[in-house]
Coordinates of C-alpha atoms and ligand atoms in Angstrom, one line a residue:
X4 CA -31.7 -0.6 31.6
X5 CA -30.9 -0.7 28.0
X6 CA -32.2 -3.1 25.7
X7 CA -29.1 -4.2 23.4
X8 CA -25.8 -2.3 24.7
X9 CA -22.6 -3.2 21.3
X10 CA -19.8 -2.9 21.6
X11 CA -17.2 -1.1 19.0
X12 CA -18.2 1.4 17.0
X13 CA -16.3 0.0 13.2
X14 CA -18.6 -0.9 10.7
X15 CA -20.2 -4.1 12.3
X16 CA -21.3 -2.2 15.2
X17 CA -22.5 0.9 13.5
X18 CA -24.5 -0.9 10.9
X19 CA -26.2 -3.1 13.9
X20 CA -26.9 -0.1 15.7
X21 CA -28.5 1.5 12.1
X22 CA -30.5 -1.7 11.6
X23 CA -31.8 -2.5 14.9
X24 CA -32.7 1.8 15.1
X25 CA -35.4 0.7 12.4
X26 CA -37.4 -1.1 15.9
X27 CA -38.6 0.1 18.9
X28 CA -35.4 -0.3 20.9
X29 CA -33.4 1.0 23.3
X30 CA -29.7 0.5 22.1
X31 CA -26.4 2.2 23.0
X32 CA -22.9 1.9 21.4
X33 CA -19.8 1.6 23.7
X34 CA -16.5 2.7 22.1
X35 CA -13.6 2.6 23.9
X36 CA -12.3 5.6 21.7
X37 CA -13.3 8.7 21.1
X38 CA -14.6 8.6 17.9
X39 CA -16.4 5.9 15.5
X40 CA -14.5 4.1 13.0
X41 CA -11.3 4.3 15.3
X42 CA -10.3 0.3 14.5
X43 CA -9.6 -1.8 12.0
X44 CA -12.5 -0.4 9.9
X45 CA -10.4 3.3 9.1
X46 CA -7.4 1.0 8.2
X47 CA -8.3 -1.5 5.2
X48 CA -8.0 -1.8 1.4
X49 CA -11.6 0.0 0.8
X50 CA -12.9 -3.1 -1.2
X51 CA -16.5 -3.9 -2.3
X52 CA -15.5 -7.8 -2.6
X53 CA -17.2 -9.2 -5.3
X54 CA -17.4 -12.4 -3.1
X55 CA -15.8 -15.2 -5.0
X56 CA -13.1 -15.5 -2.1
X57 CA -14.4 -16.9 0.3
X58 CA -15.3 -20.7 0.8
X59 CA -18.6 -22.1 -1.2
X60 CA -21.2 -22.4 1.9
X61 CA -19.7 -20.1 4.6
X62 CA -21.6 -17.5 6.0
X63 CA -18.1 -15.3 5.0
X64 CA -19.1 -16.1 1.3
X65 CA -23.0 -15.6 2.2
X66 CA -23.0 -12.0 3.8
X67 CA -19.9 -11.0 1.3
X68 CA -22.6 -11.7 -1.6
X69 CA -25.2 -9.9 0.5
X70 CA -23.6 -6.9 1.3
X71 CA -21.8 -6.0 -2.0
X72 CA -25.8 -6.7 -3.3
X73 CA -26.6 -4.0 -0.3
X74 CA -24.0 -1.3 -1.0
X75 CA -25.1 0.3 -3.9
X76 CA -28.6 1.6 -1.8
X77 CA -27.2 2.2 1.0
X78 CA -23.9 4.5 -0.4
X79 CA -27.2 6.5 -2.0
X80 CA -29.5 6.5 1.2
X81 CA -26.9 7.7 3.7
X82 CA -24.5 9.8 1.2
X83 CA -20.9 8.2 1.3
X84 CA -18.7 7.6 -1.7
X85 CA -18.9 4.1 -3.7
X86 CA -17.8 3.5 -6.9
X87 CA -18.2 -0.3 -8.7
X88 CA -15.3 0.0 -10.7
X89 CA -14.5 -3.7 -11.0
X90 CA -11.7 -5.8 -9.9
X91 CA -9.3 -8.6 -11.6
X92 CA -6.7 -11.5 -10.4
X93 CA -4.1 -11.5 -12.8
X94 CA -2.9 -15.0 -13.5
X95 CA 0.5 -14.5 -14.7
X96 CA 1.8 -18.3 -15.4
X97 CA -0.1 -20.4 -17.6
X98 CA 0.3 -23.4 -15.2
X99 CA -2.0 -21.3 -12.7
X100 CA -4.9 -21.0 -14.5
X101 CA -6.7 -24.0 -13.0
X102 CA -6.4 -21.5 -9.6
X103 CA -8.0 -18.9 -11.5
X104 CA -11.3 -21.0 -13.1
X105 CA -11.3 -22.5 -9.8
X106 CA -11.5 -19.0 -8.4
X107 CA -14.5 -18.8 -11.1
X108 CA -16.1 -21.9 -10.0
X109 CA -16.3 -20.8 -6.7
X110 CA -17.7 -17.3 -7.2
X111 CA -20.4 -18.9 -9.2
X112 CA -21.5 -21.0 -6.6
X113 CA -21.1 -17.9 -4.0
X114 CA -24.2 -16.6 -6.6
X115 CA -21.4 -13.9 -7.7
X116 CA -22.6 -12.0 -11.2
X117 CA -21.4 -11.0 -14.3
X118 CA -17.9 -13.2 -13.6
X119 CA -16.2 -13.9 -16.5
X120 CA -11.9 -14.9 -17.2
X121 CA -10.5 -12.7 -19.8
X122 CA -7.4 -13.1 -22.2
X123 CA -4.5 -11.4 -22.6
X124 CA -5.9 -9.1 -25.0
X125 CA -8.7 -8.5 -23.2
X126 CA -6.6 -7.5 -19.8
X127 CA -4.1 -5.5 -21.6
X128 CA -6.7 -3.4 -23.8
X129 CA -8.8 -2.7 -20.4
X130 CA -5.6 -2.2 -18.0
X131 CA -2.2 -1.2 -20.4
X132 CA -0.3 -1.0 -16.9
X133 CA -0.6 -4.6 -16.4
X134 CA 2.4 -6.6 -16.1
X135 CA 3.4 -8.0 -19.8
X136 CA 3.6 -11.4 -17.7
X137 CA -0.1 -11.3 -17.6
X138 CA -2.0 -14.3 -19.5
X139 CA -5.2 -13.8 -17.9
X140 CA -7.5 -12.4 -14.7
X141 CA -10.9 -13.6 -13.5
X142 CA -12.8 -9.9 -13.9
X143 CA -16.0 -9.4 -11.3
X144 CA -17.7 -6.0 -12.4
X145 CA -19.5 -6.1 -9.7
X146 CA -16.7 -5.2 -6.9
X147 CA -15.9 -1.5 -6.2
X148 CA -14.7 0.7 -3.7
X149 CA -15.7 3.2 -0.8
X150 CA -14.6 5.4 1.6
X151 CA -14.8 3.2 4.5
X152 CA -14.8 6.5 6.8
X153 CA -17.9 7.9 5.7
X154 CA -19.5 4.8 5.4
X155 CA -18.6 3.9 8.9
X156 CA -19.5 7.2 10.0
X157 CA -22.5 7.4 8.0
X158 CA -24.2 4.5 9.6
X159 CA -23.5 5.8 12.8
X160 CA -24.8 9.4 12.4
X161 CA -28.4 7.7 11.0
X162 CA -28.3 5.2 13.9
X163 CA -28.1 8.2 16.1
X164 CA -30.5 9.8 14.4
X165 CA -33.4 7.5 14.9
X166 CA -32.2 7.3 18.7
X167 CA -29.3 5.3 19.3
X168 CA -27.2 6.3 22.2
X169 CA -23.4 6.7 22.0
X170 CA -20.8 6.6 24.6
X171 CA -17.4 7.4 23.8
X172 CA -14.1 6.8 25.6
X173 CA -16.3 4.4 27.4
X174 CA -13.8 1.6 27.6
X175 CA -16.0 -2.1 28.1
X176 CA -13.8 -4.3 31.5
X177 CA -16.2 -6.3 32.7
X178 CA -19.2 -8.6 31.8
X179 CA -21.0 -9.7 34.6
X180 CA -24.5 -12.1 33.9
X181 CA -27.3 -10.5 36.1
X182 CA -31.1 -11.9 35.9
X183 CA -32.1 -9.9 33.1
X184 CA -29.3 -9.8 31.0
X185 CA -25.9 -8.3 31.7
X186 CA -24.3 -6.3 33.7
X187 CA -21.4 -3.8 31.5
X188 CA -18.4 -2.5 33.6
X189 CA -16.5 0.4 32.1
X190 CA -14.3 3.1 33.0
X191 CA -17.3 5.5 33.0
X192 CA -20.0 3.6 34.8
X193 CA -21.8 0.3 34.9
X194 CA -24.7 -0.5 32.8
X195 CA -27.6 -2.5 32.4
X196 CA -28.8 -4.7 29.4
X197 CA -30.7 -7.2 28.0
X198 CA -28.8 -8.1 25.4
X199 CA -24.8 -7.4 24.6
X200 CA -23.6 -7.2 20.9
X201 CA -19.8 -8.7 21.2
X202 CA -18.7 -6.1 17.9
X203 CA -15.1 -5.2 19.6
X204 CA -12.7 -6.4 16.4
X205 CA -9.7 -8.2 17.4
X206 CA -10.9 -7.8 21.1
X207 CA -13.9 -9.8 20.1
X208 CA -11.8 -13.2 21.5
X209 CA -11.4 -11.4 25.2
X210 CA -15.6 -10.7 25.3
X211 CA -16.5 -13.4 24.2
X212 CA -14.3 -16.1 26.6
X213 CA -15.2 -13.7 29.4
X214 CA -18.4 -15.0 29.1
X215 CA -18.5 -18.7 27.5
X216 CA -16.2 -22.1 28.1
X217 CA -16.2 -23.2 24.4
X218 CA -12.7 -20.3 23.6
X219 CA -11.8 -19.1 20.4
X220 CA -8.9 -17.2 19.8
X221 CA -8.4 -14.2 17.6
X222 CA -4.5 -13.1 15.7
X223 CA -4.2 -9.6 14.6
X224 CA -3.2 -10.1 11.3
X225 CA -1.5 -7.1 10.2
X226 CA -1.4 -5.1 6.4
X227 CA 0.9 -2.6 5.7
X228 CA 0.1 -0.2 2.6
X229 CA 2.0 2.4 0.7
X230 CA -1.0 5.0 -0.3
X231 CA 0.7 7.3 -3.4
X232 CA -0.4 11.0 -4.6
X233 CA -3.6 11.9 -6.5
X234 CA -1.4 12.0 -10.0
X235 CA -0.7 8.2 -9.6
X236 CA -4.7 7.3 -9.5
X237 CA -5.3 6.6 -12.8
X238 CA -2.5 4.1 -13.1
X239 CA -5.3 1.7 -13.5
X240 CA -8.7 1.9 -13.3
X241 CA -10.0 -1.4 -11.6
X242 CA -8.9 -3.2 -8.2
X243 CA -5.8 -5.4 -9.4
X244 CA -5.4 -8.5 -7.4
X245 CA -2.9 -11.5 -7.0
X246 CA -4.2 -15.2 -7.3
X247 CA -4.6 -16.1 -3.3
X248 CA -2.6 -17.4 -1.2
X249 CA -1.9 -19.1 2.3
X250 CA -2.3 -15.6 4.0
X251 CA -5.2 -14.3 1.6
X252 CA -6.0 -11.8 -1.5
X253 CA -2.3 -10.7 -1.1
X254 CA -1.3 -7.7 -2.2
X255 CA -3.7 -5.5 -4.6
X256 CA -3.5 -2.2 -6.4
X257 CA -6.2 -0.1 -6.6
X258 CA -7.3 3.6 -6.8
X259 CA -9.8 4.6 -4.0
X260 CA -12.5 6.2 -4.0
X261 CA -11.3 9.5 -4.1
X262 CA -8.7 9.5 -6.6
X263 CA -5.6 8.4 -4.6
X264 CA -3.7 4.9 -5.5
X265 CA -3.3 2.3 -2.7
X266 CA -1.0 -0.4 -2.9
X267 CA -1.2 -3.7 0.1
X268 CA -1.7 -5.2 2.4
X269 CA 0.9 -7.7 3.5
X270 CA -0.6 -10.0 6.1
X271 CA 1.8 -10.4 8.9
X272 CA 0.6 -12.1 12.6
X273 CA 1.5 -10.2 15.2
X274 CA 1.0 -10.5 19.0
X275 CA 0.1 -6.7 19.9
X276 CA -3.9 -5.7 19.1
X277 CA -2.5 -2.5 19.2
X278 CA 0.2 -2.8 17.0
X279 CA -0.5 -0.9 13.5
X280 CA 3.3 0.0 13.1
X281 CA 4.1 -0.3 9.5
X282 CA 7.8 -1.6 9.1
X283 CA 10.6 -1.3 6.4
X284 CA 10.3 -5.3 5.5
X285 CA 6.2 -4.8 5.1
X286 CA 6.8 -2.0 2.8
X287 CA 9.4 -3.5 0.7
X288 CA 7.2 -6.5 0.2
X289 CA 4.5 -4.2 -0.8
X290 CA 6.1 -2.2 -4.0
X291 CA 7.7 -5.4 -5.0
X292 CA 4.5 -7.8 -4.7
X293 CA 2.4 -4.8 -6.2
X294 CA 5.1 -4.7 -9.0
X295 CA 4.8 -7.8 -10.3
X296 CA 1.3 -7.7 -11.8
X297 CA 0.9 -4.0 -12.5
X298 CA 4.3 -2.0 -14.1
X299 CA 5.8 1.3 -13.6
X300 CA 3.8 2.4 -10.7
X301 CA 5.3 5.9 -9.6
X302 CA 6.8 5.0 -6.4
X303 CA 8.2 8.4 -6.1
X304 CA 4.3 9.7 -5.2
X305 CA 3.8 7.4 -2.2
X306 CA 3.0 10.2 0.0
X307 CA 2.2 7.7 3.4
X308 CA 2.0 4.3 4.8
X309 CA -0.5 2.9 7.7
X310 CA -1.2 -0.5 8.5
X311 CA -4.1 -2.1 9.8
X312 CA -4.9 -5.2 11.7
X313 CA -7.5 -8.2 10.6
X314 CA -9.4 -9.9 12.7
X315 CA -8.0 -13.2 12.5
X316 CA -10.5 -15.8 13.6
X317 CA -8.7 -19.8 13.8
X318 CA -11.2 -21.0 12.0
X319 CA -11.3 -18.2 9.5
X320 CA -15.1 -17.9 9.8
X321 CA -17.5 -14.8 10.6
X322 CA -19.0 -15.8 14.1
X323 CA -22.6 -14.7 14.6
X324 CA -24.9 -15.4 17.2
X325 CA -25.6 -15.8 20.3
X326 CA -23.2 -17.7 22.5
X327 CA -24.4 -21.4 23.8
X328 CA -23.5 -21.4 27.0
X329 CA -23.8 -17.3 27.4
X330 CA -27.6 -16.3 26.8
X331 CA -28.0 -12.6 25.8
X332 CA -24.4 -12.2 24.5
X333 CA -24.4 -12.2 20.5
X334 CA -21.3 -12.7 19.1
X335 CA -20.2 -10.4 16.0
X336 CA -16.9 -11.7 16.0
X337 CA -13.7 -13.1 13.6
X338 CA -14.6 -10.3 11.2
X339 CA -11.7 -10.5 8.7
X340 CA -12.1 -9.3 5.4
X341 CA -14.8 -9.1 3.6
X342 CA -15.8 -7.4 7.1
X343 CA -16.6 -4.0 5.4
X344 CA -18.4 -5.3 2.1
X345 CA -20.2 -7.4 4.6
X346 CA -21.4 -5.0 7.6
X347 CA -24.6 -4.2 5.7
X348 CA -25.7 -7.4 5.7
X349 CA -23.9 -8.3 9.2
X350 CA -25.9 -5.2 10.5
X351 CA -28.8 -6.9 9.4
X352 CA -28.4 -10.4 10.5
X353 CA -27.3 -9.4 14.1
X354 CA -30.7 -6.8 14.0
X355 CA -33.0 -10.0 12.7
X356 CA -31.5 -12.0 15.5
X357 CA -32.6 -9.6 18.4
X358 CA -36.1 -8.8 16.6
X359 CA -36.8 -12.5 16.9
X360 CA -35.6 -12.7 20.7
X361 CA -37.6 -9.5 21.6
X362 CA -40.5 -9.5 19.2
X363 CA -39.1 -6.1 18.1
X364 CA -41.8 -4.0 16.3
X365 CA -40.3 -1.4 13.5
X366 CA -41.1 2.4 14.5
X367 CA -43.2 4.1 12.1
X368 CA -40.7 7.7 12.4
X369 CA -37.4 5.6 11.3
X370 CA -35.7 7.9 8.7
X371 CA -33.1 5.7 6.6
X372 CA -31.9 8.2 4.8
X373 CA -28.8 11.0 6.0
X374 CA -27.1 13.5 4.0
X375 CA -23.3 13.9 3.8
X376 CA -20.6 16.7 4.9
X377 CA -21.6 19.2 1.5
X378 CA -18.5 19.3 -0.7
X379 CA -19.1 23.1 -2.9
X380 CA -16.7 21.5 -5.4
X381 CA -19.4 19.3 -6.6
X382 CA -22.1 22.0 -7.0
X383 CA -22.3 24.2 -10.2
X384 CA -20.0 27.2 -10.4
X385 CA -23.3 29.6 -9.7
X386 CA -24.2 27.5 -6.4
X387 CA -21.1 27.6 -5.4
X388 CA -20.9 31.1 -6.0
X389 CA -24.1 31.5 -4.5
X390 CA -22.9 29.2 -1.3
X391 CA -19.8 31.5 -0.4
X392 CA -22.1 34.5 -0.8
X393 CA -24.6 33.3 2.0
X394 CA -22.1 31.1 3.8
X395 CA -18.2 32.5 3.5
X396 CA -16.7 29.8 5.4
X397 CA -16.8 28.0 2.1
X398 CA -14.9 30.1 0.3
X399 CA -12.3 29.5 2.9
X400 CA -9.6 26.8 1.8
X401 CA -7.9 25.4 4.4
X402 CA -6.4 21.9 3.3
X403 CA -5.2 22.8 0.1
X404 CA -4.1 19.5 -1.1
X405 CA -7.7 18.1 -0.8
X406 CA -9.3 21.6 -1.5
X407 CA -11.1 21.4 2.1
X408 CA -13.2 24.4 3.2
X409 CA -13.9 25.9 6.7
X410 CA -17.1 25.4 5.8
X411 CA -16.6 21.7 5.3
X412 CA -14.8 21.2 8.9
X413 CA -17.0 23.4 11.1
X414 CA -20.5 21.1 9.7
X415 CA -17.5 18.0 9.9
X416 CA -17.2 19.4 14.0
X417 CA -20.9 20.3 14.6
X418 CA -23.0 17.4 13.3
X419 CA -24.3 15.3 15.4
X420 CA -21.8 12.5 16.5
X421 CA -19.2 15.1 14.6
X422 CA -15.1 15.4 15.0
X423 CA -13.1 16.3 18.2
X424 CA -10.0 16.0 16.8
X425 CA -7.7 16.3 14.2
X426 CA -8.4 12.9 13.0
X427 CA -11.8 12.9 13.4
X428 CA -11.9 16.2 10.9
X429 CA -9.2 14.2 8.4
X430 CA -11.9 11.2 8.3
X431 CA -14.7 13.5 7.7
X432 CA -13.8 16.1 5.6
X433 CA -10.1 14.7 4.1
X434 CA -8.5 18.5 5.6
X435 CA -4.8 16.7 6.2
X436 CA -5.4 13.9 3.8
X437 CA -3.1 15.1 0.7
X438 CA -0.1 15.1 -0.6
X439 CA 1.0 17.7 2.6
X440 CA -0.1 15.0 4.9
X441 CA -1.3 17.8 7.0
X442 CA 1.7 19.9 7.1
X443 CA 0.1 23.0 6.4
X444 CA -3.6 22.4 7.4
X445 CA -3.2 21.3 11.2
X446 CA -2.6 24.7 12.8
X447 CA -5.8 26.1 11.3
X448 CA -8.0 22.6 11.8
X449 CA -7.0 23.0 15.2
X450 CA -8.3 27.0 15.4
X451 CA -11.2 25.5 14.0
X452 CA -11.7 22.7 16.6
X453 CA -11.0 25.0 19.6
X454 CA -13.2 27.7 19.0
X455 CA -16.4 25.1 17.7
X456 CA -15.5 23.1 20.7
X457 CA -15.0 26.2 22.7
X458 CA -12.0 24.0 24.3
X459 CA -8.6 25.8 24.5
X460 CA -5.7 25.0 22.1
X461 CA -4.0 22.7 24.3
X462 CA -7.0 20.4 24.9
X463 CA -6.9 19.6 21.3
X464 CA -5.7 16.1 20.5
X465 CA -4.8 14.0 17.2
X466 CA -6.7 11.2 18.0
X467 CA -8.4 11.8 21.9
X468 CA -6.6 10.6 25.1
X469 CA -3.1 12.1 25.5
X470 CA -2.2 12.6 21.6
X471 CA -2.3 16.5 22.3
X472 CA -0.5 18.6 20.2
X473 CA 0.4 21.9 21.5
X474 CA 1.9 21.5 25.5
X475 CA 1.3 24.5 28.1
X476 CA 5.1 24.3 29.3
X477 CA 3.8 27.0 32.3
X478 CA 1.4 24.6 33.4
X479 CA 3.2 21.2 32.9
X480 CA 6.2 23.0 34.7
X481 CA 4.0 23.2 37.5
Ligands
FAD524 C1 -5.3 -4.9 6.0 C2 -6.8 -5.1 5.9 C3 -7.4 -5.0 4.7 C4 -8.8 -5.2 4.6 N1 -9.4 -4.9 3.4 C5 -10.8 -5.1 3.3 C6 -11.4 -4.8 2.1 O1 -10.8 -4.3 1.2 N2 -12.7 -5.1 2.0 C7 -13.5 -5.6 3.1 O2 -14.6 -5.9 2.9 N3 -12.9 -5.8 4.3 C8 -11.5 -5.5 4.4 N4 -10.9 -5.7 5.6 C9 -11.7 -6.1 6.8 C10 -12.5 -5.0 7.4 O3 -11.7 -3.8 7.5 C11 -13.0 -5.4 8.8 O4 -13.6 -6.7 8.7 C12 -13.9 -4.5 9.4 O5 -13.4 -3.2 9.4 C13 -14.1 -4.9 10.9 O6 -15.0 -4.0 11.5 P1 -15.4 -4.2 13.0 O7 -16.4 -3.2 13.3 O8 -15.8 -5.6 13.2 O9 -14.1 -4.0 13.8 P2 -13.3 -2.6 14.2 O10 -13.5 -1.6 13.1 O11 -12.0 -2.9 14.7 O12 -14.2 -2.0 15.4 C14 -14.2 -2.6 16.7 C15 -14.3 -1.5 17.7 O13 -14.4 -2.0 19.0 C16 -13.8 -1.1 19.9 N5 -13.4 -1.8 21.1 C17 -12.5 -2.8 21.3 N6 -12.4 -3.1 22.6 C18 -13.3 -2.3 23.3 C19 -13.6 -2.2 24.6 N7 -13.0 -2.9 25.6 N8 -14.6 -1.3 25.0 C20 -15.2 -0.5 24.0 N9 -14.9 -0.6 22.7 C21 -14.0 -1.5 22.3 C22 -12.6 -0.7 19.1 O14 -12.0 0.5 19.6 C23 -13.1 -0.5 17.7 O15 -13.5 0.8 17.4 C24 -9.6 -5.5 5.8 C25 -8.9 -5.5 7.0 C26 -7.6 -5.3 7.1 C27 -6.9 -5.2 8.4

């Protein structure tokens, strides 16, 4: 019997699991894939929200606030990549600058910091690629960006570490309410549980009116991208934003985290929860929406496109709690953007929640701190030198857009919680994330895999279940 069984491993599950791991609990995380940070949380603009967007009151604007205040510790305590480089929305007709001070207004009241509208001048002397149209941008120093892998990943790993279970390709069928709690079907098993975090992204809906008679009904909202070549990310330096519209933020461009520039999302409804297909409309919209507030971006370095679904709640509101009519079942659902700047402070507010149910104590051994995948390029020339010397994996390039070493992929596969495919390496490590798009790298990740794994070759997969990519044609002949 476990005490708190989540489902979906993105960010809102992991950081639950990492905050309620601080109390004497018994939790496990159920993930339907084989890997964490398989959903909408490895698919999304990488934005620290400053947290003027969202409206004055909500608990959107409330945990936004909150966990962009939250980010800056935790990127430190568990070692992934965060950068507050700022971000703007460019007003670029004069008749819309009531949007933008109202844009100010609200941000103010959200408690944002450090907002303030800039000029012309101003905008074109801190961003020179900005569209000439430009006559002014609300700037928020206090957004950023992150590499919502590690982070994901990183909250998971120290979660683990302070005793969290994890099942993977544990797909969640069934919820049936025993005496105690709840009774989990899945394709591997049936478990008991006091309490069920509903964390499943756009599945959220199908959880939570499996168990409750008051519905609500989740669109995935789809956002296409167009991610361009290291050489194109410095084209500006903070996250450009339109003024909102009906669908959202609309289409930004920013550099990430690690150099790259990323132009999107659109924000398209779609029926399929499984449908991240990018298509040629999407795309289209984005290079022409992202070229009318910055110029000259260097289309010709757009070196991929993904998509990646929102969860779409109708009343465009985090839900969090537990259910009224469905004791033990905690919702974590409609988590849209700001769902990654928030998860911090989600984590925290779903943890607080079950402390106060089951008079949680804290554990005296919790260790909140977890150290990253070491990249040698950021150590000195004579520890790197020295590195190679003791370990010679890591003199051993084998992505050679992103400068990934063996060294880097074997810790990525043989951490705790670590990679089992080829994706699970790319998230980790970035071997397969450059301008190649892992044209080169695979054949040797997948050497890698099989012989940490000690799997063979064709057991090797993209992304788990049947994405294999080398076929026995002997034994599928048979
Ligand atoms: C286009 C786009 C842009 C965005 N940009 C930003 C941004 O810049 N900044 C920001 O703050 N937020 C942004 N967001 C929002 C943010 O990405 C999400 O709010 C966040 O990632 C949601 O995390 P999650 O853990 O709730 O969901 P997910 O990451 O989707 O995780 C849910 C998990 O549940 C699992 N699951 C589902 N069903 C089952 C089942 N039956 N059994 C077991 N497991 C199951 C899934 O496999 C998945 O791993 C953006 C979102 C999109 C789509």
């Amino acid at each position: 019997m476990y005490d708190v069984i989540i489902i979906g491993a993105g960010v809102s599950g992991a950081a639950t699991a990492r905050e309620l791991s601080r109390y004497n609990v018994k939790t496990c995380v159920i993930e339907k894939e084989e890997d964490v940070c398989c959903g909408t949380s490895k698919a999304n603009s990488a934005i620290v929200h400053a947290g003027y967007d969202a409206a004055e009151g909500s608990l959107m604007a409330k945990l936004n606030v909150r966990g962009n205040q939250m980010m800056e510790q935790l990127s430190k305590d568990l070692d992934f990549p965060f950068k507050k480089n700022g971000s703007m929305v460019v007003c670029l007709h004069e008749e819309d600058m009531p949007k933008l001070h109202a844009l100010y207004d609200r941000g103010i009241a959200n408690g944002v910091k450090e907002l303030r509208i800039l000029n012309r001048e101003e905008l074109k002397e801190m961003e020179p690629n900005i569209s000439d149209e430009a006559c002014a941008a609300l700037y928020a120093p206090t957004a950023g960006i992150i590499c919502p892998f590690n982070m994901n990943i990183a909250m998971a790993e120290n979660a683990y570490a302070n005793g969290v279970e994890f099942k993977f390709d544990t797909e969640v069928t069934d919820l049936k309410p025993i005496d105690e709690g709840w009774e989990v079907h899945t394709n591997n098993g049936v478990f008991q549980t006091r309490y069920v975090v509903n964390a499943a992204g756009v599945y959220a809906d199908k959880f939570h009116n499996m168990v409750s008679e008051k519905k609500i009904h989740i669109t995935p909202r789809r956002g296409d991208y167009c991610l361009l070549d290291k050489s194109a990310g410095n084209h500006v330096s903070k996250i450009i934003f339109a003024l909102p519209g009906k669908y959202g933020k609309g289409i930004l461009v920013t550099p990430t985290v690690h150099g790259n520039l990323l132009l999107g999302p659109t924000a398209i409804d779609v029926e399929d929860k499984e449908g991240t297909n990018t298509t040629r409309e999407g795309l289209d919209q984005v290079i022409e929406r992202a070229g009318m507030n910055v110029k000259d971006i260097p289309l010709r370095q757009v070196i991929t496109s993904f998509s990646g679904l929102r969860a779409h709640e109708d009343g465009h509101e985090f839900i969090i709690g537990e259910v009224e009519d469905a004791k033990g079942f905690i919702d974590c659902a409609g988590i849209e953007s700001p769902g990654l700047t928030s998860a911090p402070a989600i984590g925290e507010m779903v943890a607080q929640i079950l402390k106060e149910k089951m008079n949680l104590e804290e554990k005296e051994d919790f260790v909140a701190t977890r150290k990253g995948i070491l990249n040698p390029n950021t150590l000195s020339k004579e520890d790197r030198i020295a590195l190679i010397k003791e370990k010679p994996e890591y003199g051993n390039i084998i992505c050679r857009c992103e400068m990934v070493t063996e060294g880097e992929i074997i810790d990525a596969i043989t951490r705790p919680l670590g990679a089992k495919s080829l994706d699970g390496v790319k998230r980790r490590t970035r071997a397969g994330m450059g301008r190649c798009q892992a044209g080169f790298c695979s054949p040797k990740t997948m050497e890698i895999l099989a012989r940490e794994r000690h799997v063979s070759m064709f057991d090797i997969t993209k992304s788990g279940g049947d994405s294999r990519i080398v076929t026995d044609h002997n034994k599928d002949s048979l």
